[in-house]
Amino acid sequence: MSKEIITNVKYQEWFAKRFTVTTFENEMKWYSTEWTQGHEDYTVPDAMLRFARSHGIAVRGHNVFWDDPSTQLGWVKALSGDQLRAATANRMRSVMSRYAGKVIAWDVVNENLHFDFFEEKFGAGASAAFYQKAHGMDGGALMSMNDFNTLEQPGDQNGLPAKYLNKLSQIKDAFPGNGIGVRMAIGLEGHFGATPNIPYVRAALDTLSQAGVPIWLTEIDVQRGPDQAYHLEQVLREVYSHPAVHGIVLWTAWHPQGCYVMCLTDDNFNNLPVGDTVDKLIAEWKTSSHVGVADADGHYEAELFHGDYQVTVTHPAAAANSTVVQSLSVDRESDNEYTIHV
């Protein structure tokens, strides 16, 4: 979502009734919070975070650093080596201490497969060092390695799944004891052309899942075209169905002047065809209220999506219709068999 959500009530209402997780488009990035060295301003991301938390919407921290040289402010580029070390240490301390415990993940060094601004300045281990420090500052959040074209473009040699896994391994191995590696996550942007290559998407996800860490689709959009909504649905169904994928974020932040590539609504927040597709899938993938009767042995089976549930069990033969309410989670790690005593 974009900063326009702070003051646009229609945007707020449309967004809050649909989504459970969000990423800020630019507002948390270094070039947005410290335009001039030493003068930090978190007013906008603070307000966006308050809005998200007030509606139970989780936030991904995007991002601490960005390895693309073109995204560095002039004052950052002008720093000497020692000055840059001090500036990056301050940046990490500033943004992460402010939002630690309030975000579910951090894109620590964005797009470090394709770019190497900090590696050129600090050496090949720059990303690993940043991730190690970031984990120490917010150990409860996933440390995400976010990049593009690993799913979208089979021809991009810099974004190949094998190269992604190699970079991920380098970062994980730099953590002391290797145990910290479980807090890593794979972030795949997903900026697709007009005709996504779905078989390649599936093969790439299969390859990446070998890392054994959560995979997030972090910036999904599909280029404009007559079949944009159809191809968006293809992509979303494919990634949602993969067991290694833990979450999906769409790169569709609204602005009065338009969106990056793909808008879900018009300026009055009436859905466009791609917005209708998203709403359809959200409705399909939600588990609605369900009622059933256990067999004579007290067994009951149900097919459920991964997620958190509240189960109410009533025994009509017991005194005063004895009722038990229990919360449970269904995920790939559990055996998904529960015993509830009534």
Short mmCIF file of C-alpha atoms in Angstrom, two decimals:
data_model
loop_
_atom_site.label_atom_id
_atom_site.label_comp_id
_atom_site.label_asym_id
_atom_site.label_seq_id
_atom_site.Cartn_x
_atom_site.Cartn_y
_atom_site.Cartn_z
CA MET A 1 0.00 0.00 0.00
CA SER A 2 1.01 3.60 -0.56
CA LYS A 3 1.03 6.61 1.75
CA GLU A 4 -2.26 7.79 0.21
CA ILE A 5 -4.02 5.29 2.47
CA ILE A 6 -3.31 7.50 5.48
CA THR A 7 -5.86 10.14 4.41
CA ASN A 8 -8.07 8.35 1.88
CA VAL A 9 -11.02 6.75 3.68
CA LYS A 10 -12.23 4.87 0.60
CA TYR A 11 -8.76 3.36 0.15
CA GLN A 12 -8.72 2.38 3.84
CA GLU A 13 -12.14 0.70 3.69
CA TRP A 14 -11.39 -1.15 0.46
CA PHE A 15 -8.01 -2.36 1.71
CA ALA A 16 -8.95 -3.38 5.25
CA LYS A 17 -11.89 -5.58 4.22
CA ARG A 18 -9.65 -7.74 2.00
CA PHE A 19 -6.07 -8.13 3.09
CA THR A 20 -4.25 -9.63 6.07
CA VAL A 21 -0.67 -8.68 5.16
CA THR A 22 0.90 -5.69 3.45
CA THR A 23 4.15 -4.14 2.26
CA PHE A 24 4.76 -0.39 2.09
CA GLU A 25 5.72 0.60 -1.44
CA ASN A 26 8.50 3.12 -0.74
CA GLU A 27 7.75 4.70 2.60
CA MET A 28 10.03 2.60 4.81
CA LYS A 29 13.03 2.70 2.45
CA TRP A 30 16.19 4.59 3.35
CA TYR A 31 15.70 7.24 0.66
CA SER A 32 12.25 8.00 2.11
CA THR A 33 13.19 8.27 5.77
CA GLU A 34 16.56 10.06 5.60
CA TRP A 35 16.54 12.26 2.51
CA THR A 36 19.21 14.44 4.09
CA GLN A 37 21.91 12.84 6.21
CA GLY A 38 21.12 13.06 9.88
CA HIS A 39 17.53 14.25 9.38
CA GLU A 40 15.26 11.23 9.77
CA ASP A 41 11.50 11.34 9.39
CA TYR A 42 9.34 8.27 10.04
CA THR A 43 6.03 10.15 10.20
CA VAL A 44 4.57 8.46 7.12
CA PRO A 45 5.56 4.83 7.78
CA ASP A 46 4.55 5.26 11.43
CA ALA A 47 1.05 6.31 10.34
CA MET A 48 0.81 3.47 7.81
CA LEU A 49 1.88 0.97 10.45
CA ARG A 50 -0.73 2.28 12.89
CA PHE A 51 -3.42 1.85 10.26
CA ALA A 52 -2.32 -1.69 9.42
CA ARG A 53 -2.07 -2.80 13.05
CA SER A 54 -5.43 -1.27 13.94
CA HIS A 55 -7.01 -3.57 11.33
CA GLY A 56 -5.03 -6.69 12.17
CA ILE A 57 -2.94 -6.45 8.99
CA ALA A 58 0.61 -7.82 9.29
CA VAL A 59 3.45 -5.78 7.74
CA ARG A 60 6.60 -6.84 5.91
CA GLY A 61 9.59 -4.52 6.50
CA HIS A 62 10.60 -3.29 3.04
CA ASN A 63 13.46 -2.62 3.08
CA VAL A 64 16.54 -1.99 5.21
CA PHE A 65 19.00 -1.64 2.31
CA TRP A 66 18.74 -1.81 -1.48
CA ASP A 67 21.76 -3.03 -3.44
CA ASP A 68 20.77 -1.17 -6.61
CA PRO A 69 23.21 1.77 -7.07
CA SER A 70 20.50 3.84 -8.78
CA THR A 71 18.44 3.88 -5.57
CA GLN A 72 21.20 5.38 -3.40
CA LEU A 73 20.85 9.01 -2.39
CA GLY A 74 23.58 11.39 -3.46
CA TRP A 75 24.83 11.89 0.06
CA VAL A 76 25.17 8.11 0.50
CA LYS A 77 27.21 7.75 -2.70
CA ALA A 78 29.52 10.57 -1.61
CA LEU A 79 30.55 8.92 1.68
CA SER A 80 33.98 7.40 2.24
CA GLY A 81 34.26 3.77 3.28
CA ASP A 82 34.36 4.48 7.01
CA GLN A 83 31.61 7.08 6.72
CA LEU A 84 29.40 4.62 4.83
CA ARG A 85 29.96 1.96 7.49
CA ALA A 86 28.82 4.41 10.14
CA ALA A 87 25.84 5.51 8.05
CA THR A 88 24.67 1.96 7.34
CA ALA A 89 25.05 1.03 11.01
CA ASN A 90 22.91 4.02 11.94
CA ARG A 91 20.33 3.21 9.27
CA MET A 92 19.94 -0.37 10.46
CA ARG A 93 19.79 0.64 14.12
CA SER A 94 17.30 3.40 13.37
CA VAL A 95 14.74 1.56 11.25
CA MET A 96 14.98 -1.82 12.95
CA SER A 97 14.86 -0.60 16.52
CA ARG A 98 11.80 1.42 15.59
CA TYR A 99 9.89 -1.45 14.02
CA ALA A 100 11.36 -4.55 15.69
CA GLY A 101 8.55 -6.80 16.89
CA LYS A 102 6.08 -4.90 14.71
CA VAL A 103 6.84 -6.50 11.34
CA ILE A 104 6.78 -10.16 10.35
CA ALA A 105 9.77 -10.03 7.99
CA TRP A 106 12.59 -7.79 6.79
CA ASP A 107 13.90 -7.45 3.24
CA VAL A 108 17.36 -6.87 4.63
CA VAL A 109 19.36 -6.33 1.41
CA ASN A 110 16.94 -5.93 -1.47
CA GLU A 111 17.85 -7.36 -4.90
CA ASN A 112 21.35 -8.48 -3.99
CA LEU A 113 21.34 -11.10 -6.75
CA HIS A 114 21.22 -8.45 -9.44
CA PHE A 115 23.07 -5.57 -7.78
CA ASP A 116 26.08 -5.16 -5.49
CA PHE A 117 26.39 -1.56 -4.29
CA PHE A 118 27.29 -2.60 -0.73
CA GLU A 119 29.38 -5.59 -1.83
CA GLU A 120 31.51 -3.25 -3.91
CA LYS A 121 32.00 -1.00 -0.90
CA PHE A 122 32.44 -3.59 1.86
CA GLY A 123 33.41 -6.82 0.10
CA ALA A 124 31.63 -10.02 -0.92
CA GLY A 125 30.37 -10.71 2.60
CA ALA A 126 28.44 -7.45 2.92
CA SER A 127 24.98 -9.00 2.62
CA ALA A 128 25.77 -11.79 5.06
CA ALA A 129 27.02 -9.28 7.62
CA PHE A 130 23.87 -7.18 7.27
CA TYR A 131 21.65 -10.23 7.72
CA GLN A 132 23.55 -11.34 10.79
CA LYS A 133 23.19 -7.92 12.41
CA ALA A 134 19.54 -7.65 11.39
CA HIS A 135 18.69 -10.98 12.96
CA GLY A 136 20.32 -9.87 16.18
CA MET A 137 18.08 -6.79 16.23
CA ASP A 138 14.77 -8.53 15.48
CA GLY A 139 15.11 -12.27 15.97
CA GLY A 140 11.37 -12.88 15.80
CA ALA A 141 11.05 -11.71 12.19
CA LEU A 142 11.94 -13.59 9.04
CA MET A 143 15.08 -12.35 7.31
CA SER A 144 14.03 -12.27 3.66
CA MET A 145 16.22 -12.24 0.57
CA ASN A 146 14.05 -10.38 -1.94
CA ASP A 147 14.78 -10.41 -5.68
CA PHE A 148 13.22 -10.47 -9.14
CA ASN A 149 13.13 -12.69 -12.24
CA THR A 150 13.74 -15.93 -10.34
CA LEU A 151 10.18 -16.92 -11.24
CA GLU A 152 9.37 -14.47 -14.00
CA GLN A 153 12.17 -14.72 -16.57
CA PRO A 154 13.87 -18.05 -17.37
CA GLY A 155 16.39 -16.16 -19.50
CA ASP A 156 17.74 -13.92 -16.73
CA GLN A 157 21.03 -15.58 -15.81
CA ASN A 158 21.42 -13.45 -12.69
CA GLY A 159 18.09 -14.56 -11.26
CA LEU A 160 18.23 -18.32 -11.83
CA PRO A 161 16.90 -20.46 -8.95
CA ALA A 162 20.31 -22.14 -8.59
CA LYS A 163 22.03 -18.77 -8.20
CA TYR A 164 19.39 -17.67 -5.73
CA LEU A 165 19.97 -20.79 -3.62
CA ASN A 166 23.72 -20.27 -3.74
CA LYS A 167 23.40 -16.69 -2.46
CA LEU A 168 20.95 -17.78 0.20
CA SER A 169 23.35 -20.49 1.32
CA GLN A 170 26.22 -18.00 1.59
CA ILE A 171 24.13 -15.79 3.85
CA LYS A 172 22.87 -18.65 6.01
CA ASP A 173 26.35 -20.12 6.44
CA ALA A 174 27.61 -16.78 7.74
CA PHE A 175 25.33 -16.97 10.76
CA PRO A 176 27.05 -18.34 13.88
CA GLY A 177 26.18 -21.98 14.51
CA ASN A 178 24.03 -22.16 11.39
CA GLY A 179 20.95 -22.53 13.59
CA ILE A 180 19.90 -18.97 12.81
CA GLY A 181 19.38 -20.02 9.21
CA VAL A 182 15.89 -21.25 10.01
CA ARG A 183 14.80 -17.62 10.27
CA MET A 184 15.66 -16.93 6.65
CA ALA A 185 12.94 -16.63 4.01
CA ILE A 186 12.85 -16.58 0.23
CA GLY A 187 11.27 -13.44 -1.25
CA LEU A 188 10.27 -13.62 -4.91
CA GLU A 189 9.00 -10.38 -6.39
CA GLY A 190 6.99 -11.80 -9.27
CA HIS A 191 6.82 -8.94 -11.81
CA PHE A 192 5.42 -10.98 -14.70
CA GLY A 193 5.16 -10.15 -18.37
CA ALA A 194 1.88 -10.25 -20.24
CA THR A 195 2.06 -14.06 -20.67
CA PRO A 196 3.58 -15.77 -17.61
CA ASN A 197 5.42 -19.06 -18.08
CA ILE A 198 3.46 -21.17 -15.58
CA PRO A 199 5.41 -24.45 -16.01
CA TYR A 200 8.63 -22.54 -15.28
CA VAL A 201 7.05 -20.98 -12.19
CA ARG A 202 6.22 -24.43 -10.89
CA ALA A 203 9.68 -25.82 -11.63
CA ALA A 204 11.39 -22.83 -10.01
CA LEU A 205 9.29 -23.15 -6.85
CA ASP A 206 10.10 -26.87 -6.68
CA THR A 207 13.81 -26.06 -6.90
CA LEU A 208 13.69 -23.25 -4.35
CA SER A 209 11.67 -25.31 -1.89
CA GLN A 210 14.74 -27.51 -1.41
CA ALA A 211 16.14 -24.76 0.83
CA GLY A 212 13.57 -25.68 3.45
CA VAL A 213 12.67 -22.08 4.29
CA PRO A 214 9.38 -20.20 3.81
CA ILE A 215 8.78 -18.80 0.34
CA TRP A 216 6.89 -15.54 -0.05
CA LEU A 217 5.67 -13.93 -3.25
CA THR A 218 6.33 -10.32 -2.38
CA GLU A 219 5.50 -8.03 -5.32
CA ILE A 220 3.21 -9.82 -7.78
CA ASP A 221 1.92 -7.97 -10.81
CA VAL A 222 1.22 -8.83 -14.45
CA GLN A 223 1.81 -6.46 -17.35
CA ARG A 224 -1.20 -4.85 -18.97
CA GLY A 225 -2.91 -6.70 -21.78
CA PRO A 226 -6.34 -7.97 -22.85
CA ASP A 227 -5.89 -11.13 -20.73
CA GLN A 228 -4.27 -9.51 -17.69
CA ALA A 229 -6.91 -10.76 -15.23
CA TYR A 230 -6.77 -14.29 -16.64
CA HIS A 231 -2.98 -14.46 -16.39
CA LEU A 232 -2.99 -12.98 -12.88
CA GLU A 233 -5.35 -15.76 -11.83
CA GLN A 234 -3.03 -18.35 -13.39
CA VAL A 235 -0.09 -17.00 -11.41
CA LEU A 236 -1.97 -16.72 -8.12
CA ARG A 237 -3.43 -20.21 -8.35
CA GLU A 238 -0.04 -21.70 -9.17
CA VAL A 239 1.85 -20.05 -6.30
CA TYR A 240 -0.95 -20.52 -3.78
CA SER A 241 -1.09 -24.23 -4.50
CA HIS A 242 2.61 -24.80 -3.79
CA PRO A 243 3.17 -26.12 -0.23
CA ALA A 244 6.40 -24.13 0.24
CA VAL A 245 4.65 -20.78 -0.34
CA HIS A 246 3.64 -19.13 2.92
CA GLY A 247 2.29 -15.79 1.72
CA ILE A 248 1.44 -13.56 -1.25
CA VAL A 249 1.69 -9.78 -1.62
CA LEU A 250 0.51 -7.90 -4.71
CA TRP A 251 2.47 -4.88 -5.99
CA THR A 252 -0.60 -2.74 -6.62
CA ALA A 253 -0.23 0.31 -4.36
CA TRP A 254 -2.72 2.97 -5.47
CA HIS A 255 -1.81 6.57 -6.36
CA PRO A 256 -3.94 9.30 -7.93
CA GLN A 257 -1.56 9.17 -10.89
CA GLY A 258 -1.88 5.39 -11.20
CA CYS A 259 -0.10 2.25 -10.03
CA TYR A 260 3.33 0.81 -10.81
CA VAL A 261 2.07 -1.73 -13.39
CA MET A 262 -1.25 -3.10 -12.20
CA CYS A 263 -4.15 -1.38 -10.41
CA LEU A 264 -6.88 -3.45 -8.79
CA THR A 265 -9.37 -0.56 -8.74
CA ASP A 266 -10.27 2.69 -10.42
CA ASP A 267 -9.84 5.99 -8.58
CA ASN A 268 -13.17 5.52 -6.79
CA PHE A 269 -12.08 2.08 -5.54
CA ASN A 270 -14.43 0.18 -7.74
CA ASN A 271 -12.79 -3.05 -8.83
CA LEU A 272 -11.19 -3.43 -12.22
CA PRO A 273 -11.19 -6.96 -13.74
CA VAL A 274 -7.94 -7.85 -11.93
CA GLY A 275 -9.52 -6.68 -8.67
CA ASP A 276 -12.51 -8.93 -9.27
CA THR A 277 -10.09 -11.82 -9.80
CA VAL A 278 -8.38 -11.13 -6.48
CA ASP A 279 -11.71 -10.91 -4.64
CA LYS A 280 -12.88 -14.16 -6.22
CA LEU A 281 -9.77 -16.01 -5.08
CA ILE A 282 -9.84 -14.54 -1.57
CA ALA A 283 -13.42 -15.76 -1.19
CA GLU A 284 -12.59 -19.18 -2.61
CA TRP A 285 -9.57 -19.64 -0.33
CA LYS A 286 -11.32 -18.66 2.88
CA THR A 287 -12.77 -21.35 5.12
CA SER A 288 -16.30 -20.40 6.11
CA SER A 289 -18.22 -21.65 9.12
CA HIS A 290 -18.60 -25.42 9.01
CA VAL A 291 -20.88 -27.72 10.98
CA GLY A 292 -20.54 -31.50 11.28
CA VAL A 293 -21.42 -34.46 13.48
CA ALA A 294 -18.85 -36.88 14.88
CA ASP A 295 -19.32 -40.62 14.42
CA ALA A 296 -20.12 -43.07 17.21
CA ASP A 297 -16.47 -43.10 18.28
CA GLY A 298 -16.27 -39.33 18.43
CA HIS A 299 -14.20 -38.95 15.26
CA TYR A 300 -14.74 -36.19 12.74
CA GLU A 301 -12.66 -35.31 9.68
CA ALA A 302 -12.63 -32.08 7.66
CA GLU A 303 -10.47 -30.70 4.87
CA LEU A 304 -9.11 -27.28 5.82
CA PHE A 305 -6.67 -24.76 4.43
CA HIS A 306 -3.58 -24.03 6.50
CA GLY A 307 -4.42 -21.43 9.10
CA ASP A 308 -5.86 -20.74 12.55
CA TYR A 309 -9.29 -22.01 13.56
CA GLN A 310 -11.72 -21.88 16.46
CA VAL A 311 -13.59 -25.13 17.04
CA THR A 312 -16.74 -25.40 19.12
CA VAL A 313 -17.70 -28.92 20.23
CA THR A 314 -21.05 -29.63 21.86
CA HIS A 315 -22.17 -32.92 23.39
CA PRO A 316 -25.98 -32.86 23.40
CA ALA A 317 -26.26 -35.87 25.72
CA ALA A 318 -24.21 -34.25 28.45
CA ALA A 319 -25.67 -32.10 31.18
CA ALA A 320 -26.60 -28.62 29.99
CA ASN A 321 -25.30 -29.40 26.51
CA SER A 322 -21.63 -29.32 27.57
CA THR A 323 -19.61 -27.16 25.16
CA VAL A 324 -15.87 -26.75 24.65
CA VAL A 325 -14.24 -24.05 22.52
CA GLN A 326 -10.65 -24.63 21.41
CA SER A 327 -8.25 -22.83 19.09
CA LEU A 328 -6.05 -24.86 16.78
CA SER A 329 -3.65 -24.32 13.92
CA VAL A 330 -3.45 -26.39 10.75
CA ASP A 331 -0.05 -26.32 9.06
CA ARG A 332 2.35 -28.54 7.19
CA GLU A 333 4.53 -29.18 10.24
CA SER A 334 1.81 -30.66 12.48
CA ASP A 335 0.11 -34.04 12.17
CA ASN A 336 -3.21 -32.19 12.04
CA GLU A 337 -4.93 -34.61 14.39
CA TYR A 338 -6.45 -33.13 17.51
CA THR A 339 -8.19 -34.49 20.58
CA ILE A 340 -10.84 -32.35 22.22
CA HIS A 341 -12.40 -33.50 25.49
CA VAL A 342 -16.01 -32.55 26.13
#
